[in-house]
Short mmCIF file of N, CA and C in Angstrom, two decimals:
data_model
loop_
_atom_site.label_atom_id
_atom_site.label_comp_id
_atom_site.label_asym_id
_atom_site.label_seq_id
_atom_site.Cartn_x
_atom_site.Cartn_y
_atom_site.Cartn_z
N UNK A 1 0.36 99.52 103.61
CA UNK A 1 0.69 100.83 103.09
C UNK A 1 -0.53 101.74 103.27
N UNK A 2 0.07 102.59 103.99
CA UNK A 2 -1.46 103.81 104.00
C UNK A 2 -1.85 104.06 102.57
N UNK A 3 -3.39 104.43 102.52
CA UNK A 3 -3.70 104.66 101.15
C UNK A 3 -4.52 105.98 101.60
N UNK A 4 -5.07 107.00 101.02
CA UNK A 4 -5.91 108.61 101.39
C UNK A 4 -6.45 108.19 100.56
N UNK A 5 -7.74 108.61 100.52
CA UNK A 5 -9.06 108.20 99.97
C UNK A 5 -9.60 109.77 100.35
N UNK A 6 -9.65 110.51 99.42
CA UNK A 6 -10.30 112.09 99.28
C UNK A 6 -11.93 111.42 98.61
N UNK A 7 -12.34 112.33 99.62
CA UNK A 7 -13.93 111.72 98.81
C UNK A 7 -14.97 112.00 99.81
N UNK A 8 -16.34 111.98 99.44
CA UNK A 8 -17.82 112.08 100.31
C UNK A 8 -17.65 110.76 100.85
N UNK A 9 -18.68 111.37 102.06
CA UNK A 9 -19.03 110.80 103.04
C UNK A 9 -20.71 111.19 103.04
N UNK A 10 -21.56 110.20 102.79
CA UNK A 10 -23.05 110.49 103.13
C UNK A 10 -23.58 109.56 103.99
N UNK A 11 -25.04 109.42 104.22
CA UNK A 11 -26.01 108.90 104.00
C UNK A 11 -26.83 108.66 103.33
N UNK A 12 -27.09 107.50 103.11
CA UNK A 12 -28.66 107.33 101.89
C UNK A 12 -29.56 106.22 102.57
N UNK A 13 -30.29 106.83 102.37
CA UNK A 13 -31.73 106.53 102.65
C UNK A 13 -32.49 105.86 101.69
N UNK A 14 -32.73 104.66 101.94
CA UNK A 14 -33.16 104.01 100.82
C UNK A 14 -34.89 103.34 101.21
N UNK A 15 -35.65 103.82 100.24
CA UNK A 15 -36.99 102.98 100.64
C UNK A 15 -38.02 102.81 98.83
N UNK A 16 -38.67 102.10 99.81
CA UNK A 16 -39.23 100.83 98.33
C UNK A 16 -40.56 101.38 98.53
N UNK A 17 -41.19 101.66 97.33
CA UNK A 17 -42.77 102.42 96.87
C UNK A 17 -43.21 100.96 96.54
N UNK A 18 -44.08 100.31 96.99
CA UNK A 18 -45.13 99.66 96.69
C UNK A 18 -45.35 99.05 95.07
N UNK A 19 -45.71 100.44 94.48
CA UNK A 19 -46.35 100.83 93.62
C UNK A 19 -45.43 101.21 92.36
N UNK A 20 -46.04 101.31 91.05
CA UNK A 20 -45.50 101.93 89.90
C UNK A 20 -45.49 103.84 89.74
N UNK A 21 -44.54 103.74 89.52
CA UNK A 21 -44.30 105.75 89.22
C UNK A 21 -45.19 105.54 88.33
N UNK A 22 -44.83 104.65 87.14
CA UNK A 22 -45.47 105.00 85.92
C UNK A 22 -47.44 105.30 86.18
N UNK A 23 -47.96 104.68 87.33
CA UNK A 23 -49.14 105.14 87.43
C UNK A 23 -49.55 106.28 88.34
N UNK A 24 -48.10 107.28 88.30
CA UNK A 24 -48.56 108.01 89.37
C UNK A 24 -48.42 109.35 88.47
N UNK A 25 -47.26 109.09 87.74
CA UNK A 25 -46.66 110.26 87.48
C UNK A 25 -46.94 110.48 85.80
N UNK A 26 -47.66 111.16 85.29
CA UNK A 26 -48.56 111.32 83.87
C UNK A 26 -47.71 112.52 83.15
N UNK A 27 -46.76 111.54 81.74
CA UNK A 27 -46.11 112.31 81.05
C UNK A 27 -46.79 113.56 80.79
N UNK A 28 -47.74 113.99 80.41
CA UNK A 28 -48.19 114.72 80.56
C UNK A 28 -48.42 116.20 81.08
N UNK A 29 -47.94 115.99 82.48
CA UNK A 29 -48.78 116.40 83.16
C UNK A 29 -47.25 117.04 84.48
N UNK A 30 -46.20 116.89 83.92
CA UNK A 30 -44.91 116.67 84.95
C UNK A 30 -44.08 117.95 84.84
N UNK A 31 -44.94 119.00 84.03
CA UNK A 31 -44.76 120.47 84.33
C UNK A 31 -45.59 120.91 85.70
N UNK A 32 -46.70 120.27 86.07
CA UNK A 32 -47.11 120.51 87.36
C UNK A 32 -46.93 119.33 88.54
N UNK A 33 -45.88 119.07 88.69
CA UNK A 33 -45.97 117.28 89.30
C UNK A 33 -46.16 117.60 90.49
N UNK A 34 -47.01 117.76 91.56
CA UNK A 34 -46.72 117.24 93.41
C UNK A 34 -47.03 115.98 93.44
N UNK A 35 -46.47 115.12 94.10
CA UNK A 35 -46.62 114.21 94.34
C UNK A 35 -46.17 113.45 95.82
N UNK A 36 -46.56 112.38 96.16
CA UNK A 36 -46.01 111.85 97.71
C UNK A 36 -46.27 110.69 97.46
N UNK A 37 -45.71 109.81 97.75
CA UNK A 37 -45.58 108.14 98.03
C UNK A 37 -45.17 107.85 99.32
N UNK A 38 -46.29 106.27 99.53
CA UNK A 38 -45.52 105.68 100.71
C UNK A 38 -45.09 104.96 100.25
N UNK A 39 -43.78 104.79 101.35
CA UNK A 39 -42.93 103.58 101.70
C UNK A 39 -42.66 103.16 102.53
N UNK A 40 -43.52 102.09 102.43
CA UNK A 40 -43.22 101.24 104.12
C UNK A 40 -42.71 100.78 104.56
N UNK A 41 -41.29 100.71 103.61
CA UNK A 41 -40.03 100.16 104.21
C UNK A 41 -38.87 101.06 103.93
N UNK A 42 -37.80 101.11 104.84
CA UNK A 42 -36.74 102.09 104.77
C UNK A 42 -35.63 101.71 105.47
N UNK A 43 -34.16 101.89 105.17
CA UNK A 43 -33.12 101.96 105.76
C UNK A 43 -32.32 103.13 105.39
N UNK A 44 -31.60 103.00 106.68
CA UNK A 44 -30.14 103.92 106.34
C UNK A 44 -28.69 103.40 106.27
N UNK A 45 -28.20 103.74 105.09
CA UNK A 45 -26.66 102.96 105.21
C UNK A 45 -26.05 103.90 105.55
N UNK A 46 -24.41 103.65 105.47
CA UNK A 46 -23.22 104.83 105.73
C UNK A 46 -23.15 104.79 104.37
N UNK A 47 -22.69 105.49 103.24
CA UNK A 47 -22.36 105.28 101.89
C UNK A 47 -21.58 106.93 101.99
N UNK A 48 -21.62 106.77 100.67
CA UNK A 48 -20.18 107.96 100.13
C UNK A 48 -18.87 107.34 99.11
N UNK A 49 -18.36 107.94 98.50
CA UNK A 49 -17.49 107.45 97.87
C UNK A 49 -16.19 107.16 98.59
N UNK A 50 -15.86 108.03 99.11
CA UNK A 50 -14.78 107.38 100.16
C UNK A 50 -14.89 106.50 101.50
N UNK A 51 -16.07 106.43 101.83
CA UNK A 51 -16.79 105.66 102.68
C UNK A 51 -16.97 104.17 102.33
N UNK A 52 -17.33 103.99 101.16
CA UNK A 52 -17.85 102.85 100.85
C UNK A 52 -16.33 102.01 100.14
N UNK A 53 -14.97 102.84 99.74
CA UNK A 53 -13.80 102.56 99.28
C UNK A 53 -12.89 102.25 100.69
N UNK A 54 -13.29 102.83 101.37
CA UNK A 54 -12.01 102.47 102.81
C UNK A 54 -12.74 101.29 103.19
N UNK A 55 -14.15 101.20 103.42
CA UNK A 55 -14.61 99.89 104.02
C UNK A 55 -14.13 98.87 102.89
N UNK A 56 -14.12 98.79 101.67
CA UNK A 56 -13.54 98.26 101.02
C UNK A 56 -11.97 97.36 100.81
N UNK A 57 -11.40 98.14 101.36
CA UNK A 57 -10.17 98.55 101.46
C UNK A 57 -9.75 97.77 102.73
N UNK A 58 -10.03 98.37 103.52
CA UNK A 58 -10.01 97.56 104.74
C UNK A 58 -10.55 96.15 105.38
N UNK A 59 -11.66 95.74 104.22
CA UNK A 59 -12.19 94.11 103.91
C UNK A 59 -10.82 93.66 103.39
N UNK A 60 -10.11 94.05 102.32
CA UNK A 60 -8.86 93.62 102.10
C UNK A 60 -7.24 93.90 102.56
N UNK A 61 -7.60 94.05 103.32
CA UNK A 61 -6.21 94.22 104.22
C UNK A 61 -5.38 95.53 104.55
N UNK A 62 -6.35 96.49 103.39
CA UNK A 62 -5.41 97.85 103.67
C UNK A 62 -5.74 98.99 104.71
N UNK A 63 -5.02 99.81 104.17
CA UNK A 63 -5.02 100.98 105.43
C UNK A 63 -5.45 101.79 105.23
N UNK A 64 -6.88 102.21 105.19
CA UNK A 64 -7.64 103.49 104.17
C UNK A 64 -7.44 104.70 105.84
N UNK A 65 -6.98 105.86 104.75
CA UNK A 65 -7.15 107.33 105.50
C UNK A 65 -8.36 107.93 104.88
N UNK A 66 -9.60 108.87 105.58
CA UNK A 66 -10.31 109.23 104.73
C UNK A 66 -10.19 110.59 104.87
N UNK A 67 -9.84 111.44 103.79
CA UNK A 67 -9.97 112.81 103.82
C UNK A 67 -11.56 113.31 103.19
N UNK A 68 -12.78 113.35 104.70
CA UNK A 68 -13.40 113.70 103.75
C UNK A 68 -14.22 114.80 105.00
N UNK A 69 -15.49 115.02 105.00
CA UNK A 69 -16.32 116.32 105.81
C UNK A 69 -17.94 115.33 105.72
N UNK A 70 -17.63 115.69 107.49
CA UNK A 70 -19.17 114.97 108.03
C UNK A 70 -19.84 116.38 108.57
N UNK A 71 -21.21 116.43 108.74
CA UNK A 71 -22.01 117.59 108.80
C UNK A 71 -21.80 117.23 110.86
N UNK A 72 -23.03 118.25 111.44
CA UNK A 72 -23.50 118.12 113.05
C UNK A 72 -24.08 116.61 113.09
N UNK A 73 -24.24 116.00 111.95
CA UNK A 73 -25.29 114.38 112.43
C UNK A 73 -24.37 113.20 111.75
N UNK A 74 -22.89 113.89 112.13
CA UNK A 74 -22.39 112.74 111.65
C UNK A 74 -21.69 111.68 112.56
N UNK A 75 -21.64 111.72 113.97
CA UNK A 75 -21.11 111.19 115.09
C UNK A 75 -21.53 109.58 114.82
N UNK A 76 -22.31 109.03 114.00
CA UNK A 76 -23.17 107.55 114.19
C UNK A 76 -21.96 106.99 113.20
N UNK A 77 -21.47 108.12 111.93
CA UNK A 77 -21.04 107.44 110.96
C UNK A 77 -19.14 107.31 111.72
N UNK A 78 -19.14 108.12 112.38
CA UNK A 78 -17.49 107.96 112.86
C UNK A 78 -17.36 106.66 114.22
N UNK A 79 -19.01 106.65 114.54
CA UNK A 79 -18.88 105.72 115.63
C UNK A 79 -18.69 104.24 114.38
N UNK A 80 -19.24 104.09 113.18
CA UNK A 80 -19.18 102.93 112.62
C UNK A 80 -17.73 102.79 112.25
N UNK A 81 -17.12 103.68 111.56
CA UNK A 81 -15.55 103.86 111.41
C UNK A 81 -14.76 103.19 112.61
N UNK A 82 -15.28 103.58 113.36
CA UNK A 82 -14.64 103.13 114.70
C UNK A 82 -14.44 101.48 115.02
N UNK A 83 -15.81 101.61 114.36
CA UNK A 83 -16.21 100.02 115.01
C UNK A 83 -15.70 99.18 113.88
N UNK A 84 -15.12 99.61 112.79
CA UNK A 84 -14.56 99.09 111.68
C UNK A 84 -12.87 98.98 111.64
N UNK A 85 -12.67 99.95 112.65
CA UNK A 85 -10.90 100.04 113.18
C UNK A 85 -10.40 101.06 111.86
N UNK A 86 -11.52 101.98 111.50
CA UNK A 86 -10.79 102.62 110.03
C UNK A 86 -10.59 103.85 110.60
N UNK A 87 -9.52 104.61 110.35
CA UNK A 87 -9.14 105.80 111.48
C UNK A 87 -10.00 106.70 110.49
N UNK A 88 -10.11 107.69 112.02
CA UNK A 88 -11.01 109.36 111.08
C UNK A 88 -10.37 110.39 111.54
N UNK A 89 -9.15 110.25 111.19
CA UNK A 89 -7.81 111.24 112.48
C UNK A 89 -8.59 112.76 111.40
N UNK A 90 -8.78 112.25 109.74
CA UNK A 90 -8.47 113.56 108.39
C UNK A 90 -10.27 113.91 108.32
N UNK A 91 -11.03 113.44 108.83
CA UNK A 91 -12.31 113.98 108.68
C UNK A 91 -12.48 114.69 109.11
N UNK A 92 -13.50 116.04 108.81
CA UNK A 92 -13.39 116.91 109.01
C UNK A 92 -14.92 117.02 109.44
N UNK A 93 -15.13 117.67 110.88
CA UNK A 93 -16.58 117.84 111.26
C UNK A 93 -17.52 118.91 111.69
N UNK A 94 -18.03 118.85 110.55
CA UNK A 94 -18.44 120.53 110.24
C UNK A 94 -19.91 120.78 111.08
N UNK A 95 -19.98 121.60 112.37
CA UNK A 95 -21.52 122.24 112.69
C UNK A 95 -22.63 122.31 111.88
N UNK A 96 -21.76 123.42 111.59
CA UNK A 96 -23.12 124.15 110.95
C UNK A 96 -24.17 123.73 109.64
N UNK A 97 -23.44 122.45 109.23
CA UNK A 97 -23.61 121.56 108.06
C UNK A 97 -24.39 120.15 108.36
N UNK A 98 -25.13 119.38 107.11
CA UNK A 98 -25.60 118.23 107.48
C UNK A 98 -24.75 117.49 106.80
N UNK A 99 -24.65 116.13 107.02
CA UNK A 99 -23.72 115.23 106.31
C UNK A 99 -24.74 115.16 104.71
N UNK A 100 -23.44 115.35 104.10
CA UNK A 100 -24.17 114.51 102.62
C UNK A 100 -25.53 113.60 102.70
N UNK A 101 -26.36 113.64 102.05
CA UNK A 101 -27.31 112.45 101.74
C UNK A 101 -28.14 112.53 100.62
N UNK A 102 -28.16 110.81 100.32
CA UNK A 102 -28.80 110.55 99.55
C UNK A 102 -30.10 109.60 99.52
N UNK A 103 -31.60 110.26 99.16
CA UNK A 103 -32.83 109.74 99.30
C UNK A 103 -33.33 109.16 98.10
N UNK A 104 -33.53 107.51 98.22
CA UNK A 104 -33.67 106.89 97.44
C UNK A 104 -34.81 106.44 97.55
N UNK A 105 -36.06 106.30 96.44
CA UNK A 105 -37.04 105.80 96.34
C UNK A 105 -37.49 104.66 95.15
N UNK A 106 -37.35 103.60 95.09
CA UNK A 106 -37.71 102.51 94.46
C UNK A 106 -39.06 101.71 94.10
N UNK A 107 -39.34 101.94 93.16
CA UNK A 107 -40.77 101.28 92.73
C UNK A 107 -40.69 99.47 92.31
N UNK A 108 -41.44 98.96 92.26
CA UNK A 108 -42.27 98.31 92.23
C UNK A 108 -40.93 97.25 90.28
N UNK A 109 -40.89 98.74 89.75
CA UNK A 109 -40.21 98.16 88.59
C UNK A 109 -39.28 98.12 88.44
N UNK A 110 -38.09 98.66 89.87
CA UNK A 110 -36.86 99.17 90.11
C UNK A 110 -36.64 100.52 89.50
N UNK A 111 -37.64 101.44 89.04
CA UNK A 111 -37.23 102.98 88.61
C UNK A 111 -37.19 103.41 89.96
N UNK A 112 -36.24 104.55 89.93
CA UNK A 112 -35.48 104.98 91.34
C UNK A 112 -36.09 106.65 90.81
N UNK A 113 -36.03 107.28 92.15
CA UNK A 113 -36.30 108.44 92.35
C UNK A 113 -35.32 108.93 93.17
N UNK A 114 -34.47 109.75 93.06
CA UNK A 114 -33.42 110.14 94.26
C UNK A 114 -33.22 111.74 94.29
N UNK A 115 -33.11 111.93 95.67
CA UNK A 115 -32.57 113.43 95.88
C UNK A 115 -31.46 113.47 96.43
N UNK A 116 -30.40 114.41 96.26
CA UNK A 116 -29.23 114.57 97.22
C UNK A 116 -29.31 115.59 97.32
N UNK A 117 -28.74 115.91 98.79
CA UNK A 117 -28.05 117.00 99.66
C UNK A 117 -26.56 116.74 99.57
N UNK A 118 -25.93 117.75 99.26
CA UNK A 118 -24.58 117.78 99.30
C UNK A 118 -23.50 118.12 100.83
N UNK A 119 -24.27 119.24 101.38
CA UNK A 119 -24.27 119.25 102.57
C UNK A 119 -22.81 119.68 103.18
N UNK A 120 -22.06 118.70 104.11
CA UNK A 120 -20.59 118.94 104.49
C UNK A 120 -19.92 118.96 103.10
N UNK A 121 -20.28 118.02 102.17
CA UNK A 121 -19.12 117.95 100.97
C UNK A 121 -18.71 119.04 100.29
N UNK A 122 -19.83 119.89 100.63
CA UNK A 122 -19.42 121.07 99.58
C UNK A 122 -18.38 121.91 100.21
N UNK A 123 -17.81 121.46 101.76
CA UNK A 123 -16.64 121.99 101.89
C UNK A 123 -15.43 121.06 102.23
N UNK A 124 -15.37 120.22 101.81
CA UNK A 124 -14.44 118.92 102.32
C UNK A 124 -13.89 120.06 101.29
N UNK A 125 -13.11 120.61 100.62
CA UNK A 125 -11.92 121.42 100.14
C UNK A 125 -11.44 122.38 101.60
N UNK A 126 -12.18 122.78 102.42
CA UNK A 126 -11.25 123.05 103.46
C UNK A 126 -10.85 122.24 104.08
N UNK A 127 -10.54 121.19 103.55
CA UNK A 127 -9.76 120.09 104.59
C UNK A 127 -8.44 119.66 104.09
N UNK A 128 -7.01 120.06 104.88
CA UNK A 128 -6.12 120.26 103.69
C UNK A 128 -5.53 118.80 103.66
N UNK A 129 -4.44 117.93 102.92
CA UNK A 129 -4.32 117.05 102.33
C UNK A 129 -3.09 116.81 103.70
N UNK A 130 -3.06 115.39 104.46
CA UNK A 130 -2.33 115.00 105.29
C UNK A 130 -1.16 114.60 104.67
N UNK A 131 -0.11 116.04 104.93
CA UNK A 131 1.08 115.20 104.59
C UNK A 131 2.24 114.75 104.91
N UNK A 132 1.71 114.47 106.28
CA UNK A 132 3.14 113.76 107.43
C UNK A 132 2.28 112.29 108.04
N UNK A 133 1.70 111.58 107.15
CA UNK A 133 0.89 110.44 107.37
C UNK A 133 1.49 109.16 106.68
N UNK A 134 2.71 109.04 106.55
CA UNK A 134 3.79 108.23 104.97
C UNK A 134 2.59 107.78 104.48
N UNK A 135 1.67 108.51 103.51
CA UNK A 135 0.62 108.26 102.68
C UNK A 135 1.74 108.02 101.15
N UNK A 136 1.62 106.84 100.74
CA UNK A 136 2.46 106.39 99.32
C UNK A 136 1.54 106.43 97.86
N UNK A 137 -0.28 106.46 98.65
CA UNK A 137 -0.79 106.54 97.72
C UNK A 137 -2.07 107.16 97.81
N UNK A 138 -2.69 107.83 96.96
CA UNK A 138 -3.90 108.63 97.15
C UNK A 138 -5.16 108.27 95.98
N UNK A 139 -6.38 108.56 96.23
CA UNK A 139 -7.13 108.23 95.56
C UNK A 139 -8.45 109.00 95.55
N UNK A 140 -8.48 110.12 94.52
CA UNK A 140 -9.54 111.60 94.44
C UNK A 140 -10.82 110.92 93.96
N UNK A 141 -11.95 110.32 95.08
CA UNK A 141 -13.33 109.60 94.75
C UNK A 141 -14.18 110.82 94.74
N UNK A 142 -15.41 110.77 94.19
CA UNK A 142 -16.13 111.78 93.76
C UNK A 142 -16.51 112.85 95.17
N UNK A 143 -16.47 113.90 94.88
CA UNK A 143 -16.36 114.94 95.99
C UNK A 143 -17.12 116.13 95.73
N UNK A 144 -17.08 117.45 96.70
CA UNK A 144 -17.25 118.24 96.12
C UNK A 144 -16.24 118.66 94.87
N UNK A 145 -17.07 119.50 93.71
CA UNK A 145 -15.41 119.71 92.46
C UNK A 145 -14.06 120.73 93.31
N UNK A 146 -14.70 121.19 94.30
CA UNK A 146 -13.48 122.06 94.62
C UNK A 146 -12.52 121.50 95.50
N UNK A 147 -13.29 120.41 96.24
CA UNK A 147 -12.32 119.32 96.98
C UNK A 147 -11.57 119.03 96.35
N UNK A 148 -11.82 118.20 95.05
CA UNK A 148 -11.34 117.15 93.95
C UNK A 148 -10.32 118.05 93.54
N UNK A 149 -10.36 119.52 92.88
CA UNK A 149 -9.38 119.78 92.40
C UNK A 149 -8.65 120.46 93.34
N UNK A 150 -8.63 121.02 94.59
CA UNK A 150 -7.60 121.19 95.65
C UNK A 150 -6.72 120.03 96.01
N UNK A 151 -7.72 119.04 96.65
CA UNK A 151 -6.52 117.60 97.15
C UNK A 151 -5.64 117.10 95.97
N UNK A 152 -6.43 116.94 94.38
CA UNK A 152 -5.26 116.50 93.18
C UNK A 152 -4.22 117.11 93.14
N UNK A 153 -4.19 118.83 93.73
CA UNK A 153 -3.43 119.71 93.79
C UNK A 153 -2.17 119.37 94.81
N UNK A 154 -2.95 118.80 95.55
CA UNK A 154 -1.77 118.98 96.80
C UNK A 154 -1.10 117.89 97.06
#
């Protein structure tokens, strides 16, 4: 049974600090914070909420559609789709935009530091809801809010 999976699509970037925040970063003192850390180790996954639910989905036998918005640097993540047999007929691939991402930094004690870019998601609401796909079931994963409440809409 087809299932639609409305939802982000990112990247995150994940890398490991050595070291403790707690000796970097002085309660104190975090009205003026600059700061920089290395990390000498790093990856990139595909992640997203609808990303990480169709691969899901499709480990178990189903048929994930993803209605969601990849930026100009998202060709690596539709080539993995691909290579996963998960269709990207409803993604939407926006120029002028970067794909979602999320930058993760991990210490030493597992305290995380993260930034996101929202990026394409903030227009996955222009992407309208496939409805000649015999989709029987749908599923609104975290998005932009205007996505979320357009596709619940439709």
């Amino acid at each position: 049974m087809p299932t639609l999976i409305c939802g982000s699509l990112a990247f995150d970037t994940i890398t490991t600090f050595d070291g403790r925040f707690a000796e970097h970063i002085l309660p104190d003192k975090v009205h003026i914070l600059n700061i920089s850390f290395l990390v000498p180790t790093m990856r990139r996954e595909f992640g997203g909420c609808a990303g990480n639910i169709a691969y899901s989905l499709a480990l178990l036998g189903g048929e994930p559609i993803i209605l969601g918005a990849l930026g100009a640097d998202g060709q690596s993540y539709l080539d993995r789709l691909d290579a996963l047999h998960i269709p990207r007929t409803h993604i939407g691939l926006l120029p002028d935009s970067f794909t979602a991402q999320a930058h993760i930094i991990t210490d030493r004690d597992n305290n995380q530091i993260t930034s996101f870019h929202p990026g394409a998601m903030g227009r996955a609401h222009e992407l309208p809801v496939p409805l000649d796909a015999g989709i029987k079931l749908a599923i609104i994963a975290p998005d932009g809010r205007s996505a979320m409440i357009d596709h619940a809409a439709e």
